[in-house]
PDB file of C-alpha atoms in Angstrom:
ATOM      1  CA  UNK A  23       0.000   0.000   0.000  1.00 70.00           C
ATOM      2  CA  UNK A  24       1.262   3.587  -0.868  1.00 77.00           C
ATOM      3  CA  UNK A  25       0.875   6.457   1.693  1.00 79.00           C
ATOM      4  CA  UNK A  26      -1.585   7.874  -0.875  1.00 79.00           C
ATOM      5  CA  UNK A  27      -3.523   4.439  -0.500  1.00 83.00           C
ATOM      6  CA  UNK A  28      -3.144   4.286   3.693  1.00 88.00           C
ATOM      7  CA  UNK A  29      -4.149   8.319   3.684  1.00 89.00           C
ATOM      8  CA  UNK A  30      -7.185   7.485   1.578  1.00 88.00           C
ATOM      9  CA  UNK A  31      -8.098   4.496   3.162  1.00 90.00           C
ATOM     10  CA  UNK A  32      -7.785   6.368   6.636  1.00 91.00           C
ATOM     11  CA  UNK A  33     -10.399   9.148   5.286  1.00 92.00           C
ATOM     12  CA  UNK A  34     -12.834   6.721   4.488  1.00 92.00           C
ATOM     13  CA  UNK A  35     -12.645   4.617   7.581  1.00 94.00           C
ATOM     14  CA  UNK A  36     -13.435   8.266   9.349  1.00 93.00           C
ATOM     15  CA  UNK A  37     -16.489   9.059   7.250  1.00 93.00           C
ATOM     16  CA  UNK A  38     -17.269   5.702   7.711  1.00 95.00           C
ATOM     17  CA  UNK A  39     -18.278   5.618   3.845  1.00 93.00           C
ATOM     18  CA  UNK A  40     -17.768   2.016   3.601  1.00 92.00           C
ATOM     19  CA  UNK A  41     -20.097   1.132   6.044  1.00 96.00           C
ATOM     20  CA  UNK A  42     -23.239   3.547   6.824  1.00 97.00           C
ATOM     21  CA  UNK A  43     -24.702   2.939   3.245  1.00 97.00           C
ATOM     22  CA  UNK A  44     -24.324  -0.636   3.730  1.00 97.00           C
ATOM     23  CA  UNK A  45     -26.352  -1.159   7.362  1.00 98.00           C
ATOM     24  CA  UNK A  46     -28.531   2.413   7.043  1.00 97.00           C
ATOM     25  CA  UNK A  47     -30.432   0.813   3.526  1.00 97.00           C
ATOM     26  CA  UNK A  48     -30.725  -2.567   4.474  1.00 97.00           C
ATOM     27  CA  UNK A  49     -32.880  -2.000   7.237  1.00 97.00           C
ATOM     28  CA  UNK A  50     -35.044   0.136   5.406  1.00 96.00           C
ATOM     29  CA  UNK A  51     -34.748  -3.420   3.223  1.00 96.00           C
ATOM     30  CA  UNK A  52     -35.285  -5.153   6.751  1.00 96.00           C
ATOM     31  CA  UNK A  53     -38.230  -3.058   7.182  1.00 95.00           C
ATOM     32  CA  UNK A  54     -40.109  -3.323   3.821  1.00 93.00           C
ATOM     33  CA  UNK A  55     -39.877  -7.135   4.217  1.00 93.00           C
ATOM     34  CA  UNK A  56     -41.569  -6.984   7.378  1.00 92.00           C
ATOM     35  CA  UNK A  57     -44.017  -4.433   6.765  1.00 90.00           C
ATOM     36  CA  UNK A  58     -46.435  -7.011   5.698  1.00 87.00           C
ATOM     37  CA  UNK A  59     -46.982  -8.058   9.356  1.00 86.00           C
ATOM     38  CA  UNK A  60     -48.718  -4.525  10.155  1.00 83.00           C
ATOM     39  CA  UNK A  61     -50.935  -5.059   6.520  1.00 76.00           C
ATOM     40  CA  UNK A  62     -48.582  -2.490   4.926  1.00 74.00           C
ATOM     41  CA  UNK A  63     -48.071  -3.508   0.892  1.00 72.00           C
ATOM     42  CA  UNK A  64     -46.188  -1.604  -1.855  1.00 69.00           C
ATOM     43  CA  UNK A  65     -46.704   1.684  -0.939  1.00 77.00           C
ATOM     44  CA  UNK A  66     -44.722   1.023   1.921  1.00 85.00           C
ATOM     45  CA  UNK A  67     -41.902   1.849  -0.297  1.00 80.00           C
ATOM     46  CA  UNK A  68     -42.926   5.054  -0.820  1.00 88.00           C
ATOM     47  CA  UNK A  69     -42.323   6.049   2.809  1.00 91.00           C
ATOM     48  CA  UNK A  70     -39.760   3.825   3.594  1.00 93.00           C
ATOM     49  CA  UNK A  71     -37.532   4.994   0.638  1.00 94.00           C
ATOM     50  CA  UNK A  72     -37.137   8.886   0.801  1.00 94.00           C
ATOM     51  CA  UNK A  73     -37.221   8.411   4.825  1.00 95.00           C
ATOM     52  CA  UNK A  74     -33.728   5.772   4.653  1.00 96.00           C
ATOM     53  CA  UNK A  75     -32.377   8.033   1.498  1.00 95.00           C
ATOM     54  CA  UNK A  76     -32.935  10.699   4.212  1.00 96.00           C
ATOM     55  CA  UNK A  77     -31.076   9.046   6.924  1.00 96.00           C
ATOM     56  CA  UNK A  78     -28.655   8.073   5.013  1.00 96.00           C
ATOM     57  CA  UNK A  79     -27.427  11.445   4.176  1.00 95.00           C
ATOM     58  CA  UNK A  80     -27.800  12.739   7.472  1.00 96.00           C
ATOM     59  CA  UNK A  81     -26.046   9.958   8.654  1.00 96.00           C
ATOM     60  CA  UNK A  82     -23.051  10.309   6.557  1.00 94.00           C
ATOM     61  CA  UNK A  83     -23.299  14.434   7.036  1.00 93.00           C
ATOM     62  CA  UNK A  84     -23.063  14.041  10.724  1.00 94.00           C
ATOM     63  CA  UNK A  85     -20.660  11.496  11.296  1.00 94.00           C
ATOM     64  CA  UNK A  86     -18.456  13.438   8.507  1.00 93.00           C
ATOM     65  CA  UNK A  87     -18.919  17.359  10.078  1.00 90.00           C
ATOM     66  CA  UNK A  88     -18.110  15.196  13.665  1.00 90.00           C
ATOM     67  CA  UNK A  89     -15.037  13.733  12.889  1.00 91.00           C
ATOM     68  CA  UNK A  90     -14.025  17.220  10.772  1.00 91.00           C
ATOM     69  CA  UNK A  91     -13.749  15.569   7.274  1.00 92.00           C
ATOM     70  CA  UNK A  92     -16.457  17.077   4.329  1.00 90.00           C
ATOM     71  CA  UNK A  93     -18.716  14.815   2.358  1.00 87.00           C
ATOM     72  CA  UNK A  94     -16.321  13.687  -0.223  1.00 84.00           C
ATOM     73  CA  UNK A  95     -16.302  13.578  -3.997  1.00 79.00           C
ATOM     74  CA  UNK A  96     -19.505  10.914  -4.282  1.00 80.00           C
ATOM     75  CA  UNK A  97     -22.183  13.357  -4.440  1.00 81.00           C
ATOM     76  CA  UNK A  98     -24.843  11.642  -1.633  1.00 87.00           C
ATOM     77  CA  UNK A  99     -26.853  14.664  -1.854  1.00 90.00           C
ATOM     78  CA  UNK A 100     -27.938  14.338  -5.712  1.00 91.00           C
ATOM     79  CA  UNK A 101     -28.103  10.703  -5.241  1.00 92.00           C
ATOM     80  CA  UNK A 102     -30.765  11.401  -2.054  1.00 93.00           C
ATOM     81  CA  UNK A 103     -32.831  14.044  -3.539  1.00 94.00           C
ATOM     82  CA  UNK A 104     -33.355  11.976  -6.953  1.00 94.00           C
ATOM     83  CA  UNK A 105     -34.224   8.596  -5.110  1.00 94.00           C
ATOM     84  CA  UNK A 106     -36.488  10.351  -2.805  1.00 92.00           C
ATOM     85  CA  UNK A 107     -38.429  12.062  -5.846  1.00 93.00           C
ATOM     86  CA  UNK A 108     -38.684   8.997  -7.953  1.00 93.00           C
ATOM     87  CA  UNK A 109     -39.592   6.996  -4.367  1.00 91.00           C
ATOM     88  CA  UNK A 110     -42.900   9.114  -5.144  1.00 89.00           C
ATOM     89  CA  UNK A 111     -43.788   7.245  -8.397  1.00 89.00           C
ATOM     90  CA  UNK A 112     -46.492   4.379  -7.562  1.00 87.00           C
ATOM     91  CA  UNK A 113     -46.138   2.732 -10.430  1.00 88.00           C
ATOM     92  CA  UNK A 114     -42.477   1.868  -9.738  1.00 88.00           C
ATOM     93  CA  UNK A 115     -43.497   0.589  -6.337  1.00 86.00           C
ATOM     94  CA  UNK A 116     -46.485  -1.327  -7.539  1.00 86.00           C
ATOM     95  CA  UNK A 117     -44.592  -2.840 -10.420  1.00 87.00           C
ATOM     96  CA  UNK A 118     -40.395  -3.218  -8.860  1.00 91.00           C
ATOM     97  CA  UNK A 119     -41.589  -3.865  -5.464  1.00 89.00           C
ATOM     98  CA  UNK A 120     -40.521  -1.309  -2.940  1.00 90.00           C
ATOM     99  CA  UNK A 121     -37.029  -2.580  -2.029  1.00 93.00           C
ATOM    100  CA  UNK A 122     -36.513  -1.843  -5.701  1.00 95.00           C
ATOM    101  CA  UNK A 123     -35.087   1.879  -5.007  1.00 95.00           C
ATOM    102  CA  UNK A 124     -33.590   0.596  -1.995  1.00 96.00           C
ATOM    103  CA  UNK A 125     -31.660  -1.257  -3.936  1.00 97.00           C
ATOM    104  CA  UNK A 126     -30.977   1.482  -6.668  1.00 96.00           C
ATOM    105  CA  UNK A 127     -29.812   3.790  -4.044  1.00 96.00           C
ATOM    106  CA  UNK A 128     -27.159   1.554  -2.624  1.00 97.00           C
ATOM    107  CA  UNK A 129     -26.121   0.825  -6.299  1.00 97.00           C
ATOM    108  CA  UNK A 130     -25.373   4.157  -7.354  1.00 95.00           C
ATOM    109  CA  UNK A 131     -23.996   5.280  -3.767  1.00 95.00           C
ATOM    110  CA  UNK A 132     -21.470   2.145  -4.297  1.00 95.00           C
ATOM    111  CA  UNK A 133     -20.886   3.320  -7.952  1.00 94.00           C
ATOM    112  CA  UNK A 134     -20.134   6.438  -7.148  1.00 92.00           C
ATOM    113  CA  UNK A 135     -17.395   5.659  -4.047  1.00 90.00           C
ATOM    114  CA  UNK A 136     -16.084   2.826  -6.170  1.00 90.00           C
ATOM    115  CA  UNK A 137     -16.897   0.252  -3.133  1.00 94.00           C
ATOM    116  CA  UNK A 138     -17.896  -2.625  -5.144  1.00 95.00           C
ATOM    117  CA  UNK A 139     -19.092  -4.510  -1.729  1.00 95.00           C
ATOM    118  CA  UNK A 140     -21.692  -1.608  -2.024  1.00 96.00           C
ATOM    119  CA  UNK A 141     -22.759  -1.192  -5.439  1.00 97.00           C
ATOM    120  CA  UNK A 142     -23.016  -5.579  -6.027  1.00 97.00           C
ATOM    121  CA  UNK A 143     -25.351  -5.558  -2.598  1.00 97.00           C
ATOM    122  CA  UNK A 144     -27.585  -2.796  -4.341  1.00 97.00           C
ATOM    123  CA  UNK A 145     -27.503  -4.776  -7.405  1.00 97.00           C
ATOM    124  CA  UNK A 146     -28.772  -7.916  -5.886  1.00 97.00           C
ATOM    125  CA  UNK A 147     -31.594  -5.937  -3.748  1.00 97.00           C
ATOM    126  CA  UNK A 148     -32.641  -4.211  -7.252  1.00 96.00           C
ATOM    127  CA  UNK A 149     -32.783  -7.525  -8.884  1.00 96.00           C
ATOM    128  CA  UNK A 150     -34.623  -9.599  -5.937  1.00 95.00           C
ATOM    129  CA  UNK A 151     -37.109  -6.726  -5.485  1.00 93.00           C
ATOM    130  CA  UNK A 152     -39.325  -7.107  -8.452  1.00 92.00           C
ATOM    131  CA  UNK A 153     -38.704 -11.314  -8.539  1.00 90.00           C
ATOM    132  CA  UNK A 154     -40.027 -11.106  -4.483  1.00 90.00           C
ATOM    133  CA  UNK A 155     -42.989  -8.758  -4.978  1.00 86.00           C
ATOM    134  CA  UNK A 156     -44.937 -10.873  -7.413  1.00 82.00           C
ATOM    135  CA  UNK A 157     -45.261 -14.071  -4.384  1.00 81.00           C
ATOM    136  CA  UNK A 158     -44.022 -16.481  -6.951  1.00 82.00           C
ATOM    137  CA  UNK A 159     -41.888 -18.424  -4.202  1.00 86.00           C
ATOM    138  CA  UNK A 160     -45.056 -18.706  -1.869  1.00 82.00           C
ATOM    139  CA  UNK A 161     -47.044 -19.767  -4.701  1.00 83.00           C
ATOM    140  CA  UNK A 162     -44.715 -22.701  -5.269  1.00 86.00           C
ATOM    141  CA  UNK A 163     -44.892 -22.931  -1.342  1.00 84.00           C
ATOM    142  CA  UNK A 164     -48.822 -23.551  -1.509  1.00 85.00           C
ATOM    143  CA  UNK A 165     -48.364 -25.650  -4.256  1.00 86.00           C
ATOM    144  CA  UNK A 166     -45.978 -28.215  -2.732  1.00 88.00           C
ATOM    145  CA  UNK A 167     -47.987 -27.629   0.957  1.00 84.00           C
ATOM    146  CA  UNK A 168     -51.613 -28.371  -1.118  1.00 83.00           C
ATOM    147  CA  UNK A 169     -50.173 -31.484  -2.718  1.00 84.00           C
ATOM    148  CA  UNK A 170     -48.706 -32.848   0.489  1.00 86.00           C
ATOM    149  CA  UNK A 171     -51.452 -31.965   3.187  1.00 86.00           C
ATOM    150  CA  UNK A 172     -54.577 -31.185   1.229  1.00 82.00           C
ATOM    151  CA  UNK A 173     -54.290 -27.797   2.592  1.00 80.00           C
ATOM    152  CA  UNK A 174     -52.737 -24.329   2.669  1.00 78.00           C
ATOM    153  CA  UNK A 175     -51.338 -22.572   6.046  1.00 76.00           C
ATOM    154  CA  UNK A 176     -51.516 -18.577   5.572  1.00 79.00           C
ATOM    155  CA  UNK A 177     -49.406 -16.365   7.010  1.00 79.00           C
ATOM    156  CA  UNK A 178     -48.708 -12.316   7.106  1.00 78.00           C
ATOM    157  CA  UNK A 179     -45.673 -12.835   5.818  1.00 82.00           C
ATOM    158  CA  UNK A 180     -45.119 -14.541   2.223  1.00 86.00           C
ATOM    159  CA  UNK A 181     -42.029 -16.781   1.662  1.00 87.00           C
ATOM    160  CA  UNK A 182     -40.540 -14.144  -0.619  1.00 90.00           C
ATOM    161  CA  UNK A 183     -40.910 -11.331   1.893  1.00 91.00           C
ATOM    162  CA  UNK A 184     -38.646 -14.346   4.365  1.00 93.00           C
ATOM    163  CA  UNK A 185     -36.117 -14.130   1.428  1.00 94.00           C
ATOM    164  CA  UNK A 186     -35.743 -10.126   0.994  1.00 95.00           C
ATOM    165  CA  UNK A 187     -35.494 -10.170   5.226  1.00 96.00           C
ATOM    166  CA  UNK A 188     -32.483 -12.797   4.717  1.00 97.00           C
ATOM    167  CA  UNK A 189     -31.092 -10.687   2.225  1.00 97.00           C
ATOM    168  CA  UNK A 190     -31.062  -7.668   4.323  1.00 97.00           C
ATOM    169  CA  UNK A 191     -29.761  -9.450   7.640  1.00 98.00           C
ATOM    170  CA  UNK A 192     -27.265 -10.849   5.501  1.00 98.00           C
ATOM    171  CA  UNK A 193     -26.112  -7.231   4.091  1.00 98.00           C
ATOM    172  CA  UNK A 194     -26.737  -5.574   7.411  1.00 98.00           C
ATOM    173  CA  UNK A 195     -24.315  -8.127   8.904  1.00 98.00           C
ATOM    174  CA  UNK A 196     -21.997  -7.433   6.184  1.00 97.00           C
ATOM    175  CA  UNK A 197     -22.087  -3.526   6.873  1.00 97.00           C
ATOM    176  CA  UNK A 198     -21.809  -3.885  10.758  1.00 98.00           C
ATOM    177  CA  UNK A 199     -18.462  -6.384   9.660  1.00 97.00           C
ATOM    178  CA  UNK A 200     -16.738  -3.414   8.012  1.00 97.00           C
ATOM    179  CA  UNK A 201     -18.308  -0.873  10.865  1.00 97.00           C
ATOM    180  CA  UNK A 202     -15.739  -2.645  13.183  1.00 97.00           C
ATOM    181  CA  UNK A 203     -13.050  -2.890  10.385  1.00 95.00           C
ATOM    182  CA  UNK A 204     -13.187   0.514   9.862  1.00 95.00           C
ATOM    183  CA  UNK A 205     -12.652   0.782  13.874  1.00 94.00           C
ATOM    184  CA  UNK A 206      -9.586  -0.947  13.592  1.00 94.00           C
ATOM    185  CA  UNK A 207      -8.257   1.293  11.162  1.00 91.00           C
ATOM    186  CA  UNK A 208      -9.043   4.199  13.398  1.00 89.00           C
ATOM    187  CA  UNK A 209      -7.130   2.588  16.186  1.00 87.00           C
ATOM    188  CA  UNK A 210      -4.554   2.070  14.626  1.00 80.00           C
ATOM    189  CA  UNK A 211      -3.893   5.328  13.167  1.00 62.00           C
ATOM    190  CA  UNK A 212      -4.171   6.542  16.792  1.00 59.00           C
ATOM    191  CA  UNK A 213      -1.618   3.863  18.436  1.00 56.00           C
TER     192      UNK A 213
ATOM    193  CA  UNK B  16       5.586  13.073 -19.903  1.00 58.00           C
ATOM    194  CA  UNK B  17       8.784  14.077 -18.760  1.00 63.00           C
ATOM    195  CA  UNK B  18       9.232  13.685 -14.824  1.00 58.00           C
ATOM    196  CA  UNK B  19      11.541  16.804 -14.626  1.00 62.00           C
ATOM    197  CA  UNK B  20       8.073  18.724 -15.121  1.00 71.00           C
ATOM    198  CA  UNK B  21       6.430  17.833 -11.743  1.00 78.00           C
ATOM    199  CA  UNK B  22       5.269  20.117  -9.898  1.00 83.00           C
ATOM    200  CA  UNK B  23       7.391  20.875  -6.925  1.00 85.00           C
ATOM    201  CA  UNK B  24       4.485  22.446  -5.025  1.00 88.00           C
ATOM    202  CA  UNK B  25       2.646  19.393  -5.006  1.00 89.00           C
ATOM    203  CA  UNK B  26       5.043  16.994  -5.393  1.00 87.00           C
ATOM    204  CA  UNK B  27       6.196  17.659  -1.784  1.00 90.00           C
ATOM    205  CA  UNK B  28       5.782  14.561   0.026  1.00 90.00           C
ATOM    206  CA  UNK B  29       3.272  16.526   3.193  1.00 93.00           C
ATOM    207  CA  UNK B  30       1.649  18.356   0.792  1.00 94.00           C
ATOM    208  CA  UNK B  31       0.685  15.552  -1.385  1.00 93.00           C
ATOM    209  CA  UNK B  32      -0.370  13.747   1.529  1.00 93.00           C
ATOM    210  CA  UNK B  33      -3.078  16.892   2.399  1.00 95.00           C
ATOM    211  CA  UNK B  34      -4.173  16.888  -1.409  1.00 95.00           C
ATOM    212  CA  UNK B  35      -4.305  13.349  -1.299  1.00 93.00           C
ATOM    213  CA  UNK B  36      -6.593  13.640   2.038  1.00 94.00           C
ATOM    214  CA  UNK B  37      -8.347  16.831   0.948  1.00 95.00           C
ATOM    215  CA  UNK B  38      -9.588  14.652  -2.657  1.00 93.00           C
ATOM    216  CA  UNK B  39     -11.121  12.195  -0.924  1.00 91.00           C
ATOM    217  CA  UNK B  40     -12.384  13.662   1.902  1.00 92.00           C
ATOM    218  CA  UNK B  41     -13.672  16.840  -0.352  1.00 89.00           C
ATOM    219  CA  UNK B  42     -13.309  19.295   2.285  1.00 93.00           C
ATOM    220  CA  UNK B  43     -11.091  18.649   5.951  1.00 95.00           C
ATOM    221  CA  UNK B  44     -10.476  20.902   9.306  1.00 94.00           C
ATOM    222  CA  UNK B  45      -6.619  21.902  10.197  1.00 94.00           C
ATOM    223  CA  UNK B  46      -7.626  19.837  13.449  1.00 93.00           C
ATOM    224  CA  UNK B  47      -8.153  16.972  11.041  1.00 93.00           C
ATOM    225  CA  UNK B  48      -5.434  17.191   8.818  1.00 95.00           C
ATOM    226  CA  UNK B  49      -2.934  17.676  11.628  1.00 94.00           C
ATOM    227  CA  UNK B  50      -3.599  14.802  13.530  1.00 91.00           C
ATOM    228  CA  UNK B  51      -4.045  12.707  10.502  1.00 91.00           C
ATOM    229  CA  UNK B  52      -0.583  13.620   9.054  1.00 91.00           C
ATOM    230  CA  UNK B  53       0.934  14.118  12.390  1.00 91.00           C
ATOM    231  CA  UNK B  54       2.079  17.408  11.504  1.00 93.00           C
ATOM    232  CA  UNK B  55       2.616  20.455  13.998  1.00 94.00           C
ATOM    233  CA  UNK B  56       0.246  23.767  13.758  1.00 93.00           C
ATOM    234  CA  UNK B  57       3.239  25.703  12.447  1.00 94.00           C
ATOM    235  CA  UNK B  58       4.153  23.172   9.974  1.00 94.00           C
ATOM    236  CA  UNK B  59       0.678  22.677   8.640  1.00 95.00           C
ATOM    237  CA  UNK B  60      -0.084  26.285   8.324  1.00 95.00           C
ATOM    238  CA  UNK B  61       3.027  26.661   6.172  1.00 95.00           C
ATOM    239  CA  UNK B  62       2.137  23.918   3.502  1.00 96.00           C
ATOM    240  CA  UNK B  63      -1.291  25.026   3.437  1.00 96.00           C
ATOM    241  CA  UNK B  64       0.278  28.868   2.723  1.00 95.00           C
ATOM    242  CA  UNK B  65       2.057  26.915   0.144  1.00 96.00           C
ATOM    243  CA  UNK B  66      -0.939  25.132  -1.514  1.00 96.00           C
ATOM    244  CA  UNK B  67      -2.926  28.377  -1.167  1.00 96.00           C
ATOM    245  CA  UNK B  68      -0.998  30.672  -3.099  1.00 96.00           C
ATOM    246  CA  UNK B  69      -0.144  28.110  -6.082  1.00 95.00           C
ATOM    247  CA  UNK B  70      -4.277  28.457  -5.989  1.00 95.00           C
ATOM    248  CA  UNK B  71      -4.778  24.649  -5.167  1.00 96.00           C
ATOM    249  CA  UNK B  72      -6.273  24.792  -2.013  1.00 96.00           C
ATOM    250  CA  UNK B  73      -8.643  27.218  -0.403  1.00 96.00           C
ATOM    251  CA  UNK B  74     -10.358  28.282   3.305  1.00 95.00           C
ATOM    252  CA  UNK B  75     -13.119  28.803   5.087  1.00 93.00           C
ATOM    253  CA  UNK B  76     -13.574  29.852   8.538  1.00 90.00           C
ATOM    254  CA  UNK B  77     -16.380  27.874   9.997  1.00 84.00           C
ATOM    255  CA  UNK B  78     -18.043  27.178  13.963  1.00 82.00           C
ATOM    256  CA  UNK B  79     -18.656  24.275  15.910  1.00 75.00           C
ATOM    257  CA  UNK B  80     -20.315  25.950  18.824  1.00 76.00           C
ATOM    258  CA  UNK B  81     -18.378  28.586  19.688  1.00 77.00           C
ATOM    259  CA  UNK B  82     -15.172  26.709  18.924  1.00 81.00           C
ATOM    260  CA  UNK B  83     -13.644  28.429  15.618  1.00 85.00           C
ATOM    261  CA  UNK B  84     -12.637  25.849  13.359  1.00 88.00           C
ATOM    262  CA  UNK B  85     -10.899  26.134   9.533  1.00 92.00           C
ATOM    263  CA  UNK B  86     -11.767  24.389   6.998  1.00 94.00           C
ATOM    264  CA  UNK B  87      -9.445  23.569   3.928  1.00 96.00           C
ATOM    265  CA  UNK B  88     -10.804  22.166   0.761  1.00 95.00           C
ATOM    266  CA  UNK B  89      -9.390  21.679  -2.725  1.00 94.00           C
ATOM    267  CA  UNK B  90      -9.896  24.171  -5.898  1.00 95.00           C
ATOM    268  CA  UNK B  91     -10.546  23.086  -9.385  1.00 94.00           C
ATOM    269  CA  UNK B  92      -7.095  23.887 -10.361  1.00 95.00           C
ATOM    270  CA  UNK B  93      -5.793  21.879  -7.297  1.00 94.00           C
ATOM    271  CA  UNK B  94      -8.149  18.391  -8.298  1.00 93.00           C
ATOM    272  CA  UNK B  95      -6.390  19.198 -11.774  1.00 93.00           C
ATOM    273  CA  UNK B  96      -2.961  19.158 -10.606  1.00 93.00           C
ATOM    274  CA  UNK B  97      -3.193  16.289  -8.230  1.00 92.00           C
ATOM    275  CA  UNK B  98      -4.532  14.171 -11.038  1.00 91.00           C
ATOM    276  CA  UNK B  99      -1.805  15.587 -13.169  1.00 90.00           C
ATOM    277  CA  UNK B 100       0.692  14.608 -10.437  1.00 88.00           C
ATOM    278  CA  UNK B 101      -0.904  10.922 -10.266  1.00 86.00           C
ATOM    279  CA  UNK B 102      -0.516  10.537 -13.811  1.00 86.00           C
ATOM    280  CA  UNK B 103       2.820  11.743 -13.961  1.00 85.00           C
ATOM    281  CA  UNK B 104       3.894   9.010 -10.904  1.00 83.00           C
ATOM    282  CA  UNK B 105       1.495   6.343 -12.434  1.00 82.00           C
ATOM    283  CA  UNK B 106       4.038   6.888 -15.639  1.00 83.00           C
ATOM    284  CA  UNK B 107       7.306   6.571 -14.122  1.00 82.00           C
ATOM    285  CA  UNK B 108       6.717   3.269 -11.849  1.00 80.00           C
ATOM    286  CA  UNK B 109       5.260   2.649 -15.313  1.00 81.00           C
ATOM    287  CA  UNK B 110       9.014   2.859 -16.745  1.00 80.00           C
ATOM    288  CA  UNK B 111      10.431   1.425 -13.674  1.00 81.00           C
ATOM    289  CA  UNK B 112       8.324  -1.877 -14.243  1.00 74.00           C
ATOM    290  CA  UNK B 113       7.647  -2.236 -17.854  1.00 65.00           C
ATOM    291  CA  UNK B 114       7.520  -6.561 -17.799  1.00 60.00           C
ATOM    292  CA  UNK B 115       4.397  -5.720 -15.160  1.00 55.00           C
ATOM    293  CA  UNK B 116       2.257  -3.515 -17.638  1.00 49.00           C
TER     294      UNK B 116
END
C-alpha cells in the first residue's frame, strides 16, 4: 500500500463511507420485508424509501462534520434528492416492489465511491425486489404444501418477503463487519 | 511526460499527503489534517500557505459551537494538478516496471 492508498483508506474509515450505506439501507430493506406483518403492501416503499435516502445522508453528514472531514467527492446529496423524488412514483413501487429503489440507491452510492461490496449488494436488492414482490416463491410454497397436506397454512408474511429479510440481515451483517473494520483502522492510526 | 516537469508544489511529500486527504475527503479541518498527518500547527499552516498561493487549495472559517474551526478544501485547479501529479507518478513506476504492464 502507498501512503496515498493508507491516507485514503484512513479518510474513508473516518467518514465511515464504507459502512453507513451498507447497514442504514438494508434495514429500510429489513423493514419493507416486514411491513407485511402490520398489513402495509407496496406503498410502503414510498415512505420507507425517501425516509432511509434521508437518513442516510444525514447519517453520513453528521458522522463526517463530527469527525471534521467534508462529504467527499460521491455526491450523496444528488443521489438522495433523486431517489427520494422517484420513491414518489407508484407505479415503480407497484410494479419493482418497494425494495426496488432501496436497492438502486445503494447501487449508485457504491458506484459512485467505487466500493464494489456496495454497489453488487444494491444490485442484488434491485434484482430480488421485483422477482419477491410478485409471491411467486409462496405460490410454489402452496403448491408443494396443497399437494402434500390437502391444505394451505396462511401467514402475514409470504415466503418471498422471508427471502428479501435474509437478504437484508445478511447485508446488514456485512455492513456492521466493516463498521468494526473501519474501527480498527481508526485505532490504529491513533496507536 | 517528462518527470523533470512535476510540480514541486505538489510533489512535496506533506503536501501531497493533504491533497491526497483533501480529494477524498472533499473538504477537511486543520484539526483533522494535523492529527491525521501528524504534523505540527506551524508546519501545517506553512504547507497550506504553500498550496494556497499556487491556488490549489482554499479556506473557510467555519463554527462548531463557539469553537472556531478552519476548513481547507481543494480548488478546481488543485483536483487538476493532483490528477496531473498521479498521472505523472502512475508513468514513471510505469518505466520502472515495464515486464508488469
Amino acid at each position: 500500500m502507498t501512503i496515498e492508498e493508507i491516507l485514503q483508506t484512513r479518510v474513508r474509515a473516518t467518514r465511515r463511507a464504507t459502512s453507513i450505506p451498507l447497514i442504514v439501507v438494508p434495514i429500510g430493506v429489513i423493514l419493507v420485508a416486514l411491513s407485511p406483518l402490520v398489513d402495509l403492501d407496496f406503498e410502503v416503499g414510498m415512505v420507507v424509501t425517501p425516509v432511509v435516502a434521508l437518513a442516510l445522508w444525514i447519517s453520513m453528514k453528521v458522522t463526517a462534520v463530527r469527525a471534521g472531514v467534508g462529504m467527499g467527492r460521491e455526491r450523496y446529496g444528488l443521489i438522495v434528492i433523486v431517489i427520494a423524488l422517484v420513491s414518489t412514483v407508484w407505479l415503480i413501487q407497484l410494479a419493482l416492489g418497494p425494495a426496488f429503489l432501496l436497492g438502486v440507491l445503494l447501487f449508485f452510492v457504491g458506484w459512485r465511491s467505487l466500493d464494489r461490496g456496495q454497489w453488487t449488494a444494491g444490485a442484488i436488492i434491485a434484482v430480488a425486489s421485483p422477482v419477491l414482490s410478485y409471491s411467486l416463491i409462496q405460490t410454489l410454497v402452496y403448491r408443494i404444501e396443497e399437494a402434500l397436506t390437502g391444505a394451505v397454512w396462511e401467514t402475514a408474511m409470504a415466503a418471498d418477503d422471508v427471502v428479501l429479510l435474509l437478504l437484508g440481515v445478511f447485508f446488514l451483517v456485512s455492513g456492521l463487519k466493516r463498521f468494526g473494520r473501519e474501527s480498527a483502522t481508526l485505532r490504529r492510526r491513533s496507536s | 511526460m517528462n518527470p523533470f516537469d512535476l510540480d514541486e508544489t505538489i510533489h512535496q511529500r506533506t503536501r501531497l499527503g493533504i491533497m491526497t486527504v483533501l480529494y477524498e475527503a472533499g473538504e477537511a479541518d486543520f484539526a483533522f489534517l494535523k492529527s491525521t498527518l501528524d504534523l505540527t500547527d506551524g508546519n501545517l499552516g506553512r504547507h497550506i500557505e504553500v498550496l494556497a498561493a499556487a491556488g490549489y487549495v482554499a479556506t473557510r472559517r467555519g463554527y462548531d459551537g463557539r469553537r472556531a474551526r478552519t476548513w481547507v478544501s481543494l480548488t478546481p485547479q488543485g483536483t487538476s494538478a493532483l490528477r496531473i501529479e498521479v498521472d505523472m507518478l502512475r508513468d514513471i513506476v510505469g518505466r520502472v516496471q515495464p515486464s508488469q504492464n
